[in-house]
Amino acid sequence: MRLLLIEDDFSVAEYIVKGLKESGYTVEHASDGKTGLVKATTEEFDALIVDRMLPNVDGLTIIQTLRAANDSTPALILSALGEVDDRVKGLKAGGDDYLVKPFAFAELLARIEVIMRRHESSSTVTRLKVADLEMDLLAHKVTRAGQVFNLQPREYKLLEYLMRHAGQVVTRTMLLENVWDYHFDPQTNVIDVHISRLRQKIDKGFDRPLLSTVRGAGYMLDDAE
């Protein structure tokens, strides 16, 4: 796997490059935005790690330029700016994830693996299946045991995320970041409301419920018998 790191802080870059190489990755490093943009647009990489504040060309501009050119290479944004609005701007610019400095290397590595896996699955998978619940990503259709469900856009996005993480506990923070993109006050009960509505649609009338609440942790769409 070949990664591009665009980071102007040499101590941070050295720390990341060393860790990634020890983890088996091939890493290219650019120390300014202009050089990084040239590398990103002329060479092939499996993922990008882009600092937000860079000399010459800032990180968000790099990602926006790539997305405008239909380049979907997964990109993780690094930044000392950690407010909700800052993260939203990064995600809206086309970033696949946003990691606030300072960070633990183990978390950076995990996030890189997740965005690459997500990119790979989104580019190849056209149908998701959990037990007898099926989602056709091309037809935008959801069925269970042949019964078709009429889902609202946010319900569909929520279910897709849960199905892609079937058998795993999905936290409220994960849903906040990936389904709502931070576009509401995390103290509200909007997640609970949507989970309840989704459960009413996909579980009501069936012998075995698939969507469960894991007390104190989050939610799980479980395909275990």
Short mmCIF file of C-alpha atoms in Angstrom, two decimals:
data_model
loop_
_atom_site.label_atom_id
_atom_site.label_comp_id
_atom_site.label_asym_id
_atom_site.label_seq_id
_atom_site.Cartn_x
_atom_site.Cartn_y
_atom_site.Cartn_z
CA MET A 1 0.00 0.00 0.00
CA ARG A 2 1.39 3.38 -1.04
CA LEU A 3 0.51 6.48 0.98
CA LEU A 4 1.18 10.19 0.48
CA LEU A 5 1.77 12.32 3.56
CA ILE A 6 1.53 16.10 3.07
CA GLU A 7 2.81 17.66 6.30
CA ASP A 8 5.03 20.72 6.83
CA ASP A 9 5.96 19.96 10.45
CA PHE A 10 9.05 17.78 10.05
CA SER A 11 8.90 16.27 13.55
CA VAL A 12 5.27 15.21 13.02
CA ALA A 13 6.08 13.94 9.51
CA GLU A 14 9.04 11.91 10.78
CA TYR A 15 6.88 10.38 13.50
CA ILE A 16 4.15 9.40 11.02
CA VAL A 17 6.47 8.14 8.29
CA LYS A 18 8.42 5.98 10.75
CA GLY A 19 5.26 4.42 12.16
CA LEU A 20 3.68 3.77 8.77
CA LYS A 21 6.83 2.16 7.37
CA GLU A 22 7.08 -0.07 10.44
CA SER A 23 3.45 -1.03 9.75
CA GLY A 24 4.36 -2.15 6.24
CA TYR A 25 3.33 0.88 4.16
CA THR A 26 5.32 2.66 1.47
CA VAL A 27 5.22 6.39 2.21
CA GLU A 28 5.95 9.47 0.12
CA HIS A 29 6.31 12.76 1.97
CA ALA A 30 5.68 16.29 0.69
CA SER A 31 6.51 19.19 3.02
CA ASP A 32 4.33 21.85 1.37
CA GLY A 33 0.94 22.04 -0.30
CA LYS A 34 2.13 22.79 -3.82
CA THR A 35 4.50 19.82 -3.94
CA GLY A 36 1.87 17.63 -2.34
CA LEU A 37 -0.77 18.61 -4.89
CA VAL A 38 1.59 17.84 -7.77
CA LYS A 39 2.38 14.42 -6.33
CA ALA A 40 -1.28 13.68 -5.61
CA THR A 41 -2.34 14.56 -9.17
CA THR A 42 0.52 12.87 -11.05
CA GLU A 43 1.13 9.70 -9.03
CA GLU A 44 -1.00 6.83 -7.77
CA PHE A 45 -1.62 6.44 -4.05
CA ASP A 46 -3.90 4.22 -1.98
CA ALA A 47 -4.61 6.99 0.53
CA LEU A 48 -3.60 10.54 1.43
CA ILE A 49 -2.79 12.03 4.84
CA VAL A 50 -3.13 15.79 4.49
CA ASP A 51 -2.35 18.47 7.05
CA ARG A 52 -4.93 21.25 6.92
CA MET A 53 -2.62 24.24 7.38
CA LEU A 54 0.13 24.06 4.74
CA PRO A 55 2.38 26.61 3.01
CA ASN A 56 1.59 27.55 -0.62
CA VAL A 57 -1.61 25.48 -0.95
CA ASP A 58 -3.73 24.54 2.09
CA GLY A 59 -4.92 21.01 2.72
CA LEU A 60 -8.61 21.60 2.03
CA THR A 61 -7.79 23.17 -1.34
CA ILE A 62 -5.72 20.11 -2.24
CA ILE A 63 -8.62 17.77 -1.48
CA GLN A 64 -11.19 20.00 -3.23
CA THR A 65 -8.95 20.09 -6.33
CA LEU A 66 -8.72 16.30 -6.39
CA ARG A 67 -12.46 15.82 -5.93
CA ALA A 68 -13.19 18.33 -8.69
CA ALA A 69 -11.06 16.16 -10.96
CA ASN A 70 -13.09 13.07 -9.93
CA ASP A 71 -10.17 11.69 -7.93
CA SER A 72 -11.70 9.70 -5.06
CA THR A 73 -8.46 8.62 -3.36
CA PRO A 74 -9.37 8.42 0.35
CA ALA A 75 -7.99 11.35 2.35
CA LEU A 76 -7.46 11.76 6.09
CA ILE A 77 -7.19 15.38 7.25
CA LEU A 78 -4.86 16.26 10.14
CA SER A 79 -5.44 19.50 12.01
CA ALA A 80 -5.01 21.27 15.32
CA LEU A 81 -8.43 22.83 14.63
CA GLY A 82 -10.84 20.54 16.42
CA GLU A 83 -14.12 22.41 16.73
CA VAL A 84 -17.24 20.90 15.18
CA ASP A 85 -17.37 23.60 12.47
CA ASP A 86 -13.74 22.89 11.55
CA ARG A 87 -14.44 19.19 11.14
CA VAL A 88 -17.56 19.87 9.10
CA LYS A 89 -15.57 22.09 6.72
CA GLY A 90 -12.99 19.35 6.30
CA LEU A 91 -15.58 16.69 5.55
CA LYS A 92 -17.50 18.99 3.20
CA ALA A 93 -14.27 19.72 1.33
CA GLY A 94 -14.10 16.04 0.45
CA GLY A 95 -12.10 14.59 3.31
CA ASP A 96 -13.00 11.03 4.29
CA ASP A 97 -12.02 11.50 7.91
CA TYR A 98 -10.64 14.17 10.23
CA LEU A 99 -8.10 13.58 13.00
CA VAL A 100 -7.29 16.29 15.53
CA LYS A 101 -3.72 16.89 16.70
CA PRO A 102 -2.22 15.71 18.95
CA PHE A 103 -3.15 12.10 18.26
CA ALA A 104 -2.01 8.59 19.06
CA PHE A 105 -0.36 6.82 16.13
CA ALA A 106 -2.55 3.76 16.72
CA GLU A 107 -5.64 5.90 16.04
CA LEU A 108 -4.15 7.39 12.86
CA LEU A 109 -3.31 3.90 11.62
CA ALA A 110 -6.80 2.63 12.40
CA ARG A 111 -8.45 5.56 10.63
CA ILE A 112 -6.26 5.08 7.54
CA GLU A 113 -7.22 1.41 7.41
CA VAL A 114 -10.91 2.26 7.78
CA ILE A 115 -11.03 4.87 4.98
CA MET A 116 -9.15 2.56 2.62
CA ARG A 117 -11.47 -0.33 3.43
CA ARG A 118 -14.51 1.93 3.03
CA HIS A 119 -13.23 3.17 -0.32
CA GLU A 120 -12.59 -0.36 -1.55
CA SER A 121 -15.99 -1.62 -0.46
CA SER A 122 -17.90 1.37 -1.81
CA SER A 123 -16.29 0.98 -5.22
CA THR A 124 -17.09 -2.73 -5.58
CA VAL A 125 -20.14 -3.63 -3.46
CA THR A 126 -23.57 -3.08 -5.00
CA ARG A 127 -25.64 -5.10 -2.51
CA LEU A 128 -25.56 -5.43 1.29
CA LYS A 129 -27.15 -8.33 3.16
CA VAL A 130 -27.66 -8.97 6.87
CA ALA A 131 -29.68 -12.12 7.56
CA ASP A 132 -32.84 -11.68 5.42
CA LEU A 133 -32.44 -7.89 5.23
CA GLU A 134 -31.09 -6.71 1.86
CA MET A 135 -30.07 -3.33 0.46
CA ASP A 136 -29.61 -2.82 -3.28
CA LEU A 137 -27.23 0.15 -3.52
CA LEU A 138 -27.84 0.64 -7.24
CA ALA A 139 -31.63 0.53 -7.11
CA HIS A 140 -31.72 2.30 -3.72
CA LYS A 141 -34.07 -0.44 -2.52
CA VAL A 142 -34.36 -2.12 0.89
CA THR A 143 -36.22 -5.38 1.50
CA ARG A 144 -36.57 -7.97 4.23
CA ALA A 145 -37.93 -11.39 3.37
CA GLY A 146 -39.31 -9.85 0.18
CA GLN A 147 -41.06 -6.96 1.94
CA VAL A 148 -40.07 -3.57 0.51
CA PHE A 149 -39.46 -0.66 2.89
CA ASN A 150 -39.98 3.00 2.10
CA LEU A 151 -37.09 4.75 3.88
CA GLN A 152 -36.42 8.46 4.17
CA PRO A 153 -32.96 9.57 2.89
CA ARG A 154 -31.47 9.84 6.40
CA GLU A 155 -32.95 6.47 7.41
CA TYR A 156 -31.42 4.91 4.30
CA LYS A 157 -28.00 6.40 5.07
CA LEU A 158 -28.26 5.25 8.69
CA LEU A 159 -29.21 1.71 7.68
CA GLU A 160 -26.45 1.54 5.07
CA TYR A 161 -23.87 2.51 7.70
CA LEU A 162 -25.22 -0.07 10.15
CA MET A 163 -25.23 -2.78 7.47
CA ARG A 164 -21.65 -2.00 6.47
CA HIS A 165 -20.73 -2.49 10.15
CA ALA A 166 -22.97 -5.49 10.83
CA GLY A 167 -22.02 -7.40 13.95
CA GLN A 168 -20.12 -4.40 15.35
CA VAL A 169 -21.15 -1.91 18.01
CA VAL A 170 -21.69 1.47 16.34
CA THR A 171 -21.36 4.39 18.76
CA ARG A 172 -23.34 7.62 18.72
CA THR A 173 -20.14 9.47 17.83
CA MET A 174 -19.60 7.23 14.80
CA LEU A 175 -23.15 7.93 13.62
CA LEU A 176 -22.71 11.64 14.32
CA GLU A 177 -19.57 11.76 12.19
CA ASN A 178 -20.62 9.48 9.33
CA VAL A 179 -24.41 9.81 8.99
CA TRP A 180 -25.12 13.36 10.15
CA ASP A 181 -21.71 14.99 9.46
CA TYR A 182 -22.04 16.89 12.77
CA HIS A 183 -25.05 18.83 11.44
CA PHE A 184 -26.94 18.89 14.72
CA ASP A 185 -26.43 19.32 18.44
CA PRO A 186 -25.09 15.96 19.74
CA GLN A 187 -27.11 16.48 22.94
CA THR A 188 -30.41 16.15 21.09
CA ASN A 189 -32.23 12.82 20.72
CA VAL A 190 -32.27 12.83 16.91
CA ILE A 191 -30.22 9.60 16.72
CA ASP A 192 -32.58 7.81 19.09
CA VAL A 193 -35.59 9.00 17.10
CA HIS A 194 -34.17 7.75 13.79
CA ILE A 195 -33.08 4.43 15.32
CA SER A 196 -36.59 3.95 16.71
CA ARG A 197 -38.21 4.72 13.34
CA LEU A 198 -35.80 2.42 11.53
CA ARG A 199 -36.43 -0.38 14.00
CA GLN A 200 -40.19 0.00 13.49
CA LYS A 201 -39.73 -0.45 9.76
CA ILE A 202 -37.19 -3.27 9.52
CA ASP A 203 -38.02 -5.30 12.65
CA LYS A 204 -41.76 -4.87 13.30
CA GLY A 205 -43.70 -8.00 12.37
CA PHE A 206 -40.63 -10.24 12.18
CA ASP A 207 -39.81 -13.01 14.65
CA ARG A 208 -36.17 -12.02 15.07
CA PRO A 209 -35.16 -8.37 15.59
CA LEU A 210 -31.92 -7.35 13.89
CA LEU A 211 -31.36 -3.85 15.28
CA SER A 212 -30.50 -3.70 18.97
CA THR A 213 -29.35 -1.11 21.50
CA VAL A 214 -26.13 -1.95 23.35
CA ARG A 215 -26.62 -0.16 26.65
CA GLY A 216 -23.94 2.42 27.34
CA ALA A 217 -22.17 1.72 24.07
CA GLY A 218 -24.33 2.30 21.00
CA TYR A 219 -26.25 0.20 18.49
CA MET A 220 -25.73 -3.03 16.59
CA LEU A 221 -27.27 -4.57 13.50
CA ASP A 222 -26.66 -8.23 14.31
CA ASP A 223 -26.79 -11.00 11.73
CA ALA A 224 -26.12 -13.76 14.27
CA GLU A 225 -28.75 -16.44 14.61
#
